[in-house]
mmCIF file of C-alpha atoms in Angstrom:
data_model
loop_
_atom_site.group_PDB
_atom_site.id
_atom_site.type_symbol
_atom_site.label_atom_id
_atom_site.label_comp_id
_atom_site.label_asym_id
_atom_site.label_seq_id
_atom_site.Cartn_x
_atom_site.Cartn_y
_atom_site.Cartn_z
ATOM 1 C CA UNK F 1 -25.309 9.006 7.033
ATOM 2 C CA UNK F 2 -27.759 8.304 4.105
ATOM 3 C CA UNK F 3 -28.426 7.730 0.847
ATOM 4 C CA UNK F 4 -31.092 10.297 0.251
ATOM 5 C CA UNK F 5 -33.662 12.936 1.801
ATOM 6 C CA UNK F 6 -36.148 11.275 0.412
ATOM 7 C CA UNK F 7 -38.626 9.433 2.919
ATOM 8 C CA UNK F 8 -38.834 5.912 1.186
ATOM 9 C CA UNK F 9 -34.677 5.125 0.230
ATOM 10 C CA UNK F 10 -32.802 3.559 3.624
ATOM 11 C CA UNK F 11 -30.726 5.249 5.713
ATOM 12 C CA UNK F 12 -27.042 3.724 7.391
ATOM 13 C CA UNK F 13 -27.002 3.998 10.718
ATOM 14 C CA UNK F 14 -23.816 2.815 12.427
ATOM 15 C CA UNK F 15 -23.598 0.323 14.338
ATOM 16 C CA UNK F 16 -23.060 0.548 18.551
ATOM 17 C CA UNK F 17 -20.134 -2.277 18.220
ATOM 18 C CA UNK F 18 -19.296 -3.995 15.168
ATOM 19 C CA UNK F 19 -18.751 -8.174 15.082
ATOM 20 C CA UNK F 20 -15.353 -9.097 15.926
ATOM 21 C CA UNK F 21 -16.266 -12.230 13.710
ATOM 22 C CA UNK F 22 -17.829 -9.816 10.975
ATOM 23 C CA UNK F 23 -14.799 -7.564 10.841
ATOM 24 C CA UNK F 24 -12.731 -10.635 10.195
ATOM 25 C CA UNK F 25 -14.769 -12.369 7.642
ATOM 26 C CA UNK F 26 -14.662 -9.027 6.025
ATOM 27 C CA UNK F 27 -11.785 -9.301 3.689
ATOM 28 C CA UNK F 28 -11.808 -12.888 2.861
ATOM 29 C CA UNK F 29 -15.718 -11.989 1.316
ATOM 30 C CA UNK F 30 -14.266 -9.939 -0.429
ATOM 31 C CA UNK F 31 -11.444 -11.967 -1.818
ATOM 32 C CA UNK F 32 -14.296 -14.552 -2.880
ATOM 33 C CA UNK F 33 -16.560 -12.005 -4.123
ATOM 34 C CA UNK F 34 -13.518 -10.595 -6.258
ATOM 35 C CA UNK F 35 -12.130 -13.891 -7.265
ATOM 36 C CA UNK F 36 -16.030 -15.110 -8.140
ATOM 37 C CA UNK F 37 -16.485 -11.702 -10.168
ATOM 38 C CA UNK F 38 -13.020 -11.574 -12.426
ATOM 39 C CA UNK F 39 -13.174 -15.382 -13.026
ATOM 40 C CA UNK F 40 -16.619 -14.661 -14.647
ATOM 41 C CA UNK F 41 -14.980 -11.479 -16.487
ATOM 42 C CA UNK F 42 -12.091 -14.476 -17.758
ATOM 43 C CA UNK F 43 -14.577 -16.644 -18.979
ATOM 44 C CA UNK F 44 -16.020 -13.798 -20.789
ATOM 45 C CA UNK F 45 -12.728 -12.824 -22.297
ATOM 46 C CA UNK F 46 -12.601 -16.462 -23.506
ATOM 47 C CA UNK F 47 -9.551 -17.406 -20.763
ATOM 48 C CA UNK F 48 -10.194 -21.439 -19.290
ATOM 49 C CA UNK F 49 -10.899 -19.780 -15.434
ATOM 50 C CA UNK F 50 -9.625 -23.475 -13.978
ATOM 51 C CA UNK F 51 -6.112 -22.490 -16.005
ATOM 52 C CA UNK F 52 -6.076 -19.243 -14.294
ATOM 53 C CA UNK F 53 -6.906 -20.079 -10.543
ATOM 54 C CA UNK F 54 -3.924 -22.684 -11.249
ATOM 55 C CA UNK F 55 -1.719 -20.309 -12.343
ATOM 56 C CA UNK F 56 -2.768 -17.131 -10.203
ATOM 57 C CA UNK F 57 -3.248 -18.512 -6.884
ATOM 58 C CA UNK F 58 -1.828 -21.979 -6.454
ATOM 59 C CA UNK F 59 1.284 -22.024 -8.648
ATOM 60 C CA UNK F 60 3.120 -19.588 -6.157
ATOM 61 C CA UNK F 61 3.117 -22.234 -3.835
ATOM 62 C CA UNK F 62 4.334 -25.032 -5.603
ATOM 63 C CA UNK F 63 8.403 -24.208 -5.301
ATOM 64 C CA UNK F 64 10.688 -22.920 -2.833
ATOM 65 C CA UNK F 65 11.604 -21.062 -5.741
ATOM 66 C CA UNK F 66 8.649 -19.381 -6.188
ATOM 67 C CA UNK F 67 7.646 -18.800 -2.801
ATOM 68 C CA UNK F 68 10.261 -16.565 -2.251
ATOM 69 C CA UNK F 69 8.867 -14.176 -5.134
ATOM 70 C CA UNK F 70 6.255 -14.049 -3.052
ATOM 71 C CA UNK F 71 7.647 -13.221 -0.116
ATOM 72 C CA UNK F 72 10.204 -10.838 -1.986
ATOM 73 C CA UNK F 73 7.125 -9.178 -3.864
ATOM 74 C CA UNK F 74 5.762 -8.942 -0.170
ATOM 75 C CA UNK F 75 8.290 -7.072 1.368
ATOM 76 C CA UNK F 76 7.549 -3.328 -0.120
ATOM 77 C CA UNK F 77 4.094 -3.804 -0.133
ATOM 78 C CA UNK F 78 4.271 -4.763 3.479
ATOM 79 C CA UNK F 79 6.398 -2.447 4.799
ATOM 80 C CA UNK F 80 4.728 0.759 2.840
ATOM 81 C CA UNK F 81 1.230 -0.389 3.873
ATOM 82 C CA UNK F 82 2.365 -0.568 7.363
ATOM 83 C CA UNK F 83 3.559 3.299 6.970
ATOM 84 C CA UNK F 84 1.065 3.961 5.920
ATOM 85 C CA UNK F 85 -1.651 2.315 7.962
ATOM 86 C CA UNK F 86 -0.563 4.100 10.763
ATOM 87 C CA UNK F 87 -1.811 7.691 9.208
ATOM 88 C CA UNK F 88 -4.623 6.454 8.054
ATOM 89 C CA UNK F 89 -5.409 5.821 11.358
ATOM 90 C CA UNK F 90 -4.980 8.979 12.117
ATOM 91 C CA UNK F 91 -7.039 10.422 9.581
ATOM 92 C CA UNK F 92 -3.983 11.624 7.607
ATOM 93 C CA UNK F 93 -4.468 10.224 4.353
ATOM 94 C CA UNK F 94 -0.718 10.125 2.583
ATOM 95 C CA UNK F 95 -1.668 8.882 -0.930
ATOM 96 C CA UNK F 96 1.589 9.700 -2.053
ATOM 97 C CA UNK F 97 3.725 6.614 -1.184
ATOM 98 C CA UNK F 98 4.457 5.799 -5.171
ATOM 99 C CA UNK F 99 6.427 9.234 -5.396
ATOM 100 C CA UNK F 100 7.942 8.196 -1.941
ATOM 101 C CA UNK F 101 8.811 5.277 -3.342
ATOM 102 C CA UNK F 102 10.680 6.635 -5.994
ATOM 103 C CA UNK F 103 12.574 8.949 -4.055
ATOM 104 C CA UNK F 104 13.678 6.501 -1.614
ATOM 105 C CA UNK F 105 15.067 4.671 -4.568
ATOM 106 C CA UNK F 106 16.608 7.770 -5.972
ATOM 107 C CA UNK F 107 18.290 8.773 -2.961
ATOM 108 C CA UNK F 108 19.653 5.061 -2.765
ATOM 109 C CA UNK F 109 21.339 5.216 -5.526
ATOM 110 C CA UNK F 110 23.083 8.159 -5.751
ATOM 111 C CA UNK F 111 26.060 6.357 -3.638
ATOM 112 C CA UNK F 112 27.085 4.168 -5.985
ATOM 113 C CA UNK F 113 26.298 5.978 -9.058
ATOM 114 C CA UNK F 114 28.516 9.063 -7.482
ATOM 115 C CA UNK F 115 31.277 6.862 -5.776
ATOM 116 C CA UNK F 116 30.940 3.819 -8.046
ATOM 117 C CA UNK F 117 34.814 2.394 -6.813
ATOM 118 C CA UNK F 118 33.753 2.264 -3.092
ATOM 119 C CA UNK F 119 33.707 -0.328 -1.276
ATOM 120 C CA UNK F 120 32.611 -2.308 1.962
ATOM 121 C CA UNK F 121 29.822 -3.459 3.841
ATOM 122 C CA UNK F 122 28.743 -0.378 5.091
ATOM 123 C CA UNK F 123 27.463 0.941 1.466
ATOM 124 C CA UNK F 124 24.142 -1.018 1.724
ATOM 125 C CA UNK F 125 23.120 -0.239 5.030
ATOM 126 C CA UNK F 126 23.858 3.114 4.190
ATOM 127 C CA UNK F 127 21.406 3.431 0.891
ATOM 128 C CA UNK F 128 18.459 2.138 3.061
ATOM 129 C CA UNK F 129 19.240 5.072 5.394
ATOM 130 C CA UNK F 130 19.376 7.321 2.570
ATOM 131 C CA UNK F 131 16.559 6.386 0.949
ATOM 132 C CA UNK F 132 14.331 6.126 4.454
ATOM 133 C CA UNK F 133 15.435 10.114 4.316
ATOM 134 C CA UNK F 134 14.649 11.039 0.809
ATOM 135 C CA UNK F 135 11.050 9.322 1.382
ATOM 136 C CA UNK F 136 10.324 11.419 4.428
ATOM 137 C CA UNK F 137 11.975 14.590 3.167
ATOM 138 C CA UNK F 138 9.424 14.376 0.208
ATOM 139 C CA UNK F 139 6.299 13.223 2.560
ATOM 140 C CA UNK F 140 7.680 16.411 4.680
ATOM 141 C CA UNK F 141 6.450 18.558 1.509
ATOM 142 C CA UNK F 142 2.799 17.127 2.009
ATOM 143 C CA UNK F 143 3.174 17.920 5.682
ATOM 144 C CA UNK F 144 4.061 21.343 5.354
ATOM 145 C CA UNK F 145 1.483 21.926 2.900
ATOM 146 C CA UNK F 146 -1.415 20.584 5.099
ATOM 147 C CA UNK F 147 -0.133 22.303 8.566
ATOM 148 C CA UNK F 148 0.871 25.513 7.042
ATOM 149 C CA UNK F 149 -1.739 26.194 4.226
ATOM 150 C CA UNK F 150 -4.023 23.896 5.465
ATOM 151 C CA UNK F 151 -3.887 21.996 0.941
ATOM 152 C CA UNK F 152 -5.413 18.867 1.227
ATOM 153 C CA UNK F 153 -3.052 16.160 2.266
ATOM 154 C CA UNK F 154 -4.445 13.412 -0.734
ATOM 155 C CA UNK F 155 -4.596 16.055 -3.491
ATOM 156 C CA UNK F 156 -0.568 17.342 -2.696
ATOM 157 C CA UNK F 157 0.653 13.975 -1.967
ATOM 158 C CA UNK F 158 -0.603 12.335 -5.102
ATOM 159 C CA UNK F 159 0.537 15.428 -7.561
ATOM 160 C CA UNK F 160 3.963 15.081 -5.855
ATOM 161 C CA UNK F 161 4.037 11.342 -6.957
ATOM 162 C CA UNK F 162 4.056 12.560 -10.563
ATOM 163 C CA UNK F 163 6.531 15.245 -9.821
ATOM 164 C CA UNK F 164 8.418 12.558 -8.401
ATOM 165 C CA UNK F 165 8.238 9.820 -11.753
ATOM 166 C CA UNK F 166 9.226 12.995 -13.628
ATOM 167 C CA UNK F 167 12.065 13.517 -11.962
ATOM 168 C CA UNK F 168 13.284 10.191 -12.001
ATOM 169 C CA UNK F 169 12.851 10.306 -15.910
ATOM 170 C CA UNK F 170 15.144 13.310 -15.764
ATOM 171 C CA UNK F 171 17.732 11.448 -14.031
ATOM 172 C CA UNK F 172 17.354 8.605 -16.159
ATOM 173 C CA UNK F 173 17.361 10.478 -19.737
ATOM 174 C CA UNK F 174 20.173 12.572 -18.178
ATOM 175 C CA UNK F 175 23.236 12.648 -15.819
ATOM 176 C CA UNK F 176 22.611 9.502 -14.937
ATOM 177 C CA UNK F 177 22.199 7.713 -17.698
ATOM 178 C CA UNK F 178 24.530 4.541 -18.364
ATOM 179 C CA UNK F 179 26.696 5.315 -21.365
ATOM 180 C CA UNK F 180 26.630 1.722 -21.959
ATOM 181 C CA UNK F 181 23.061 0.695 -21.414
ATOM 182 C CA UNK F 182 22.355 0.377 -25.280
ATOM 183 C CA UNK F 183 20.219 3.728 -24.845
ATOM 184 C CA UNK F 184 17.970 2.302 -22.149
ATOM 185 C CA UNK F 185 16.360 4.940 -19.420
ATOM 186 C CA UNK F 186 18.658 3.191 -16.473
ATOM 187 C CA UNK F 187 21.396 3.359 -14.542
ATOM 188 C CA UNK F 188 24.804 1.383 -14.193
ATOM 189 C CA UNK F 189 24.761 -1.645 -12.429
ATOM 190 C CA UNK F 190 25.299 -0.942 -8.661
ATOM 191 C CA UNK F 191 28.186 -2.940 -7.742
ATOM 192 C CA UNK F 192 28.479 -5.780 -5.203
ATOM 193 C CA UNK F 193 28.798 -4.084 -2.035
ATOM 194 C CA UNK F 194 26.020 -2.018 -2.642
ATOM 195 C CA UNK F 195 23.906 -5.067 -2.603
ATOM 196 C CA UNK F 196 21.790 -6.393 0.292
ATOM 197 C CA UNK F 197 22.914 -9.613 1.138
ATOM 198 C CA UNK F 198 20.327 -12.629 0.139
ATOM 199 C CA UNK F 199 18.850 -14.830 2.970
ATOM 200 C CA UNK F 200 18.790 -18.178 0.772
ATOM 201 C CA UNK F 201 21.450 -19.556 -1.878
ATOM 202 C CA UNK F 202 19.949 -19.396 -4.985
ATOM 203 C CA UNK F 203 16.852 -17.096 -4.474
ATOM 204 C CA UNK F 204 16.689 -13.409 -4.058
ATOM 205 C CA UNK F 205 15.017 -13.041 -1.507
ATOM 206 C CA UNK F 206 17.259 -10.903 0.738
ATOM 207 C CA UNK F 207 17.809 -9.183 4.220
ATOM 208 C CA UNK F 208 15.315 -6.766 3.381
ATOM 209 C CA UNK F 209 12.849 -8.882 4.341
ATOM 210 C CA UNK F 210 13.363 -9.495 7.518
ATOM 211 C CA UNK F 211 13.869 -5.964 8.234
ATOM 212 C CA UNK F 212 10.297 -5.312 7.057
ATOM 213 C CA UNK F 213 9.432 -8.048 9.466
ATOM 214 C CA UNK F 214 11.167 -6.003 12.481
ATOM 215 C CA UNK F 215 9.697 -2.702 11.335
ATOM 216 C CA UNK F 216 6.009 -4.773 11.372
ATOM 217 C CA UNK F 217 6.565 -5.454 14.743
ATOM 218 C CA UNK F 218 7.838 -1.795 15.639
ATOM 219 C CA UNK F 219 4.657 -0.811 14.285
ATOM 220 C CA UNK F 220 2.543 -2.793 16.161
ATOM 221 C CA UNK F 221 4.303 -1.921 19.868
ATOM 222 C CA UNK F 222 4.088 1.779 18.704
ATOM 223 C CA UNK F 223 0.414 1.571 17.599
ATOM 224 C CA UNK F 224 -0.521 -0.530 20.406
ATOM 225 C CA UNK F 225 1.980 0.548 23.433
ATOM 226 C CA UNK F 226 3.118 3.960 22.814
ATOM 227 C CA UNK F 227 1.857 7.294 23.699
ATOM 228 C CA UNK F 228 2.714 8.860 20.654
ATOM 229 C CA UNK F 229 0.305 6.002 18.929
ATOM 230 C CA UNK F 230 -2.576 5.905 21.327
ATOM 231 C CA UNK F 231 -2.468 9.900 20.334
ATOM 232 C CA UNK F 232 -2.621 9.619 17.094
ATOM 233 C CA UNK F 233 -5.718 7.402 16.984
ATOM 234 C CA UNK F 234 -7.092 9.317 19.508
ATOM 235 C CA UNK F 235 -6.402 12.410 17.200
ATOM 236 C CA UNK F 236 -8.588 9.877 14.388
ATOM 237 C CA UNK F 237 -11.194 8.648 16.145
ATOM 238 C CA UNK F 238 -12.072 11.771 18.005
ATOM 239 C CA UNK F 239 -10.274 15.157 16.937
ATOM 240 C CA UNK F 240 -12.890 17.046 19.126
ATOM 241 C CA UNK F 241 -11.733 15.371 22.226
ATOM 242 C CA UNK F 242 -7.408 15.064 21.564
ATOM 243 C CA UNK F 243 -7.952 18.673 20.981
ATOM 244 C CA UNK F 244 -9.395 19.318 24.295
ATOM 245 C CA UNK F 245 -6.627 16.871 25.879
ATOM 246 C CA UNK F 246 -3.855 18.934 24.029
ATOM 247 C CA UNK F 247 -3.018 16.653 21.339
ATOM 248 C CA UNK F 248 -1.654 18.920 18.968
ATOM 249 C CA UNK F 249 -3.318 18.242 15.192
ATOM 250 C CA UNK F 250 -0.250 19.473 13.460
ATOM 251 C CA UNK F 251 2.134 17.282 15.276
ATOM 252 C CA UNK F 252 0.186 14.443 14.603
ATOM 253 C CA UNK F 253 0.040 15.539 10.363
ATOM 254 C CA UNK F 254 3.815 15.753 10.217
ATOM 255 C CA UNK F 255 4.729 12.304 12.453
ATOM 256 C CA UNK F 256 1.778 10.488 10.455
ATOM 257 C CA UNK F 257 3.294 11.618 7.278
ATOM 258 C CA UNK F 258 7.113 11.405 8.047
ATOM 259 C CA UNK F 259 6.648 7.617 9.350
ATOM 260 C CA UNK F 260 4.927 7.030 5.956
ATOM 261 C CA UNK F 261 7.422 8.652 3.874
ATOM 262 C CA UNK F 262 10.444 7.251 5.983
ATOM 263 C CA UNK F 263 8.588 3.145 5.121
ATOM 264 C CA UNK F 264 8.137 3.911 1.564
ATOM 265 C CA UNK F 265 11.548 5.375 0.987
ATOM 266 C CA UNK F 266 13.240 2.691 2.577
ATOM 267 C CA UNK F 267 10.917 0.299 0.569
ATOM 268 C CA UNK F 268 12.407 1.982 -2.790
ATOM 269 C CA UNK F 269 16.031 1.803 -1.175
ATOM 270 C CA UNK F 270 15.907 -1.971 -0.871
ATOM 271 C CA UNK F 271 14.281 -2.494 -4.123
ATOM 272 C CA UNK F 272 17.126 -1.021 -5.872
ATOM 273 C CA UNK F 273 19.704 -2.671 -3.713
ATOM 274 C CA UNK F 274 18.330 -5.741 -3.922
ATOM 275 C CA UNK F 275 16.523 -7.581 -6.398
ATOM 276 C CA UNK F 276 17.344 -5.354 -9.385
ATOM 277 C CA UNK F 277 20.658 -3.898 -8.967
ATOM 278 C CA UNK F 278 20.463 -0.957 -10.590
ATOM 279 C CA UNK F 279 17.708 2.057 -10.720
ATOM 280 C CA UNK F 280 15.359 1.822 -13.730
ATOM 281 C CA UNK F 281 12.291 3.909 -15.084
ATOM 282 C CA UNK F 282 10.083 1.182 -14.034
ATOM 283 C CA UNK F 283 11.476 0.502 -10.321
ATOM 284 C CA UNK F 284 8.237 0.401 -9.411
ATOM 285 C CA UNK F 285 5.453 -1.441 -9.752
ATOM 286 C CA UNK F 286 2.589 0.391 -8.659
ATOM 287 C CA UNK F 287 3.852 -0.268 -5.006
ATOM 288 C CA UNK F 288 2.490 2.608 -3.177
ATOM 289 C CA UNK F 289 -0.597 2.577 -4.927
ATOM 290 C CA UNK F 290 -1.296 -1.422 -4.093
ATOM 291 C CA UNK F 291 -0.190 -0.414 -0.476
ATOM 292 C CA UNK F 292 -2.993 1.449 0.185
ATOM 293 C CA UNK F 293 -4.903 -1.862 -0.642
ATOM 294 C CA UNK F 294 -2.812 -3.696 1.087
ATOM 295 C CA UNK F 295 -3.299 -1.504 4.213
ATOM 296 C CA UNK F 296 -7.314 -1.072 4.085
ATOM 297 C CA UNK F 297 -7.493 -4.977 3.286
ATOM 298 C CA UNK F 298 -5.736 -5.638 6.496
ATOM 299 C CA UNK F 299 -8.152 -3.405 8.556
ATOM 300 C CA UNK F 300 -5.423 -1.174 9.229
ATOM 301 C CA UNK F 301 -3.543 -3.516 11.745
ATOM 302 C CA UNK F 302 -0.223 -4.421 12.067
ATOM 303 C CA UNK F 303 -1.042 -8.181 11.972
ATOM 304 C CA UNK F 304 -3.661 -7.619 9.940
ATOM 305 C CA UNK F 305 -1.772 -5.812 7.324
ATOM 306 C CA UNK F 306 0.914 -8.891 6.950
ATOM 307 C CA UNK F 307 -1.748 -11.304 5.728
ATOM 308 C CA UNK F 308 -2.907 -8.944 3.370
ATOM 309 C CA UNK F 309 0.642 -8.240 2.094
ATOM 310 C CA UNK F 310 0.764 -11.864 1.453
ATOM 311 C CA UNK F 311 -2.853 -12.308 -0.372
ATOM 312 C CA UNK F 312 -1.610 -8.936 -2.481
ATOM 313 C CA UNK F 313 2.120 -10.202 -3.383
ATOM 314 C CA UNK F 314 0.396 -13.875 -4.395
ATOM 315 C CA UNK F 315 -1.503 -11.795 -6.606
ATOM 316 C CA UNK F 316 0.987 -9.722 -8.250
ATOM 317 C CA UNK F 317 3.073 -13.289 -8.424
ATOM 318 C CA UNK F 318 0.330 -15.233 -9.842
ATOM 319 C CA UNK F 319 -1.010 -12.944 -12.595
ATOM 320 C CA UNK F 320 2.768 -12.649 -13.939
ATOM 321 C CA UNK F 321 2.316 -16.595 -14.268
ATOM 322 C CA UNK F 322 -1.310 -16.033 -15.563
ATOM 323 C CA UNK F 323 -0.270 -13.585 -18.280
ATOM 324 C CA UNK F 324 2.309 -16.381 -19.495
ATOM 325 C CA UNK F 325 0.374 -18.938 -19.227
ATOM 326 C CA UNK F 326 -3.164 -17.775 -19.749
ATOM 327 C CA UNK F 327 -2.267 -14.785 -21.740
ATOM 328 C CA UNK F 328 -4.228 -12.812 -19.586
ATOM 329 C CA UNK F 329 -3.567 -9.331 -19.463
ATOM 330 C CA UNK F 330 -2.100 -6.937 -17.224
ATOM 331 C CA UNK F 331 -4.812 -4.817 -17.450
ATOM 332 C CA UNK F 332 -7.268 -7.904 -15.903
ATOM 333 C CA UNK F 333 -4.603 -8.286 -13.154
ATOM 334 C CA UNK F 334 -5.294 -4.108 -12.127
ATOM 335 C CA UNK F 335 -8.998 -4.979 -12.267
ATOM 336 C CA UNK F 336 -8.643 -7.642 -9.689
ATOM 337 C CA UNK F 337 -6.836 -5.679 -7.513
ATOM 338 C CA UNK F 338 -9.256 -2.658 -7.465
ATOM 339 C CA UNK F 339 -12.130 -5.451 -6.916
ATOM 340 C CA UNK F 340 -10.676 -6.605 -4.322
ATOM 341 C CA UNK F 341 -10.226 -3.333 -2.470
ATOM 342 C CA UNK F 342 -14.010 -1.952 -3.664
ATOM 343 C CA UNK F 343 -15.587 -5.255 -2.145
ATOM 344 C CA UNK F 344 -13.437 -4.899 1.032
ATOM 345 C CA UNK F 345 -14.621 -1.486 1.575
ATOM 346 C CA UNK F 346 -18.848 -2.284 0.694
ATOM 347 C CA UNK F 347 -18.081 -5.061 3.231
ATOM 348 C CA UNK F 348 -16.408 -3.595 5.832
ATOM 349 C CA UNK F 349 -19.033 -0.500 5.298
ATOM 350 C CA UNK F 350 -21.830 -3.604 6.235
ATOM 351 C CA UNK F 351 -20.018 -4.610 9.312
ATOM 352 C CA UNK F 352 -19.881 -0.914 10.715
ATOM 353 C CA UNK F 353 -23.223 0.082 9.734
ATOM 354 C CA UNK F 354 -26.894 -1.499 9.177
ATOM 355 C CA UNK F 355 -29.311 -0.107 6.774
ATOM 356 C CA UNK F 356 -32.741 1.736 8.463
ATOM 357 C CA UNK F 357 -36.294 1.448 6.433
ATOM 358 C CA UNK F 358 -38.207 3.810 7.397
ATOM 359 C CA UNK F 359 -40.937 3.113 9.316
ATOM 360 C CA UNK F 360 -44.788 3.422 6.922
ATOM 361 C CA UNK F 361 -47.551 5.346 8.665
ATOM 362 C CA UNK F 362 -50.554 3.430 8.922
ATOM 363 C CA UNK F 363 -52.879 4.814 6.897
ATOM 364 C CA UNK F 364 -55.761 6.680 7.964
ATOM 365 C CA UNK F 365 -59.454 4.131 7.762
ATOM 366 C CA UNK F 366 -61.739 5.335 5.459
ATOM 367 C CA UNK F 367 -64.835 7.030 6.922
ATOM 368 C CA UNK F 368 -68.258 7.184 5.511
ATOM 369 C CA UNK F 369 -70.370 9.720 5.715
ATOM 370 C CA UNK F 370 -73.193 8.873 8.107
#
């Protein structure tokens, strides 16, 4: 891999083994480099920086209260990047999780907007299963696309997540529209039953949670035990080689893509059944886009990618209390986030490869004429 043909610019060369202690360090460089580089932008902007760190990165910690945001804000982040972590290890690249999302959340909530009277505990459990199904069945679009007609899996994914906030505008605007909602794009209120059931009095954090926490550890013993996983980053690391061991390439598209589908739709499912009750235009927030942050800034672990969660929900917590407080704007709070993932990737790129100068001929001595 290099930069140029030409004979003087350097050339990456990767590395035999990369630092244990280099891959590591990796993404908390970057979070200094990023944090170092937008607190510079703030001062520019005329924003007090001290005010900001305050507000962005300590001021999540300060309350029970808010803490659980932050684990709440977590929870879809966590269990999305983990979805999708485990294609990208693969080399399927799902980029798609935001339309996922959204039709996770749509499926969701088509029980209690179709059979608002019904009742019992079984309504919640069963709009997480829903909505795990309407995420895959739209990731199964992608799949087909790639294995059948061999469309690139990032280009069909992502035009799907538009097709996807279109439809749920539809809905919305539409048939299921609350009649009472003073003409806002939203649903009715979901009723109580359709609710997932909070962990702590007086906080919303809710069962959710600890389901993401269960489906982190699935991923980990099928990434790191199963056959199916050690195929799939066999299939990554070395198609050549799975292909001559009869992994089949198309199996491992469709499974790569369904898991990630199935994590984001469930993700949307308990976002409407939680901690907003109802399914609005704006149900998400950029979720399965930040995922894929969330996921690389892990290094595409399981354990890895629950740190990162955390570092990424802080963030999303902290610049709400930054924009009150600091009147920073959103638009600052994006840039951070993109920082943080472009400094992650120059570093890990560093800690993978080395650059090679090219070696100078000596030049030839100078004869005289005798």
């Amino acid at each position: 891999m290099s930069f140029a043909s030409g004979s003087l610019l350097p050339t990456m060369v990767r590395r035999e083994r990369a630092s244990l202690a280099a891959t590591v360090l990796a993404p908390v460089l970057a979070l200094l480099v990023a944090l170092i580089l937008n607190l510079s932008l703030y001062r520019l902007m005329g924003r007090d920086p001290v005010a900001i760190v305050y507000a962005m990165l300590l001021e999540p910690f300060m309350s029970w209260a808010s803490f659980s945001e932050v684990l709440l804000k977590a929870g879809p982040l966590l269990l999305i990047a983990q979805g999708l972590a485990i294609g990208f290890r693969a080399k399927v690249f799902n980029i798609g999780a935001e339309g996922q999302f959204i039709l996770g959340a749509i499926f969701a909530s088509a029980i209690p907007v179709y059979f608002p009277q019904a009742t019992g505990q079984w309504i919640w459990p069963a709009m997480l299963l829903f909505g795990a199904i309407g995420g895959a069945l739209w990731a199964s679009i992608t799949a087909f696309w790639r294995v059948r007609l061999n469309a690139n899996e990032i280009l069909v994914s992502l035009m799907l997540s538009l097709v996807a906030a279109q439809l749920l505008n539809y809905l919305l605007l539409g048939p299921w529209k609350d009649p009472n909602g003073f003409n806002f794009p939203q649903s009715v209120m979901f009723q109580y039953d359709a609710m997932v059931p909070t962990l702590i009095a007086g906080t919303r954090l809710n069962v959710s949670f600890l389901i993401t926490l269960v489906l982190s550890l699935a991923a980990f013993v099928f990434m790191q035990k199963s056959f199916s996983g050690y195929k799939l980053q066999v299939g990554g690391l070395a198609p050549r080689a799975a292909g001559y061991a009869g992994f089949k390439q198309g199996s491992a598209i469709w499974l790569s893509l369904l898991i990630g589908g199935f994590a984001a739709g469930l993700a949307g499912a308990a976002e409407v059944a939680g901690p907003i009750g109802q399914l609005q235009r704006s149900i998400s927030s950029g979720y399965g886009y930040a995922a894929i942050i969330v996921a690389y800034l892990g290094g595409l672990h399981p354990i890895g990618i629950v740190v990162s969660a955390l570092v990424m929900a802080v963030i999303y917590i902290g610049g709400d209390n930054a924009m009150v407080s600091a009147n920073l704007p959103i638009a600052a709070v994006r840039v951070f986030q993109g920082s943080l993932l472009l400094g992650y990737l120059i570093a890990i790129a560093f800690v993978r490869y080395r650059l090679e100068w090219p070696k100078t001929a000596p030049k030839a001595a100078d004869r005289s004429p005798s």
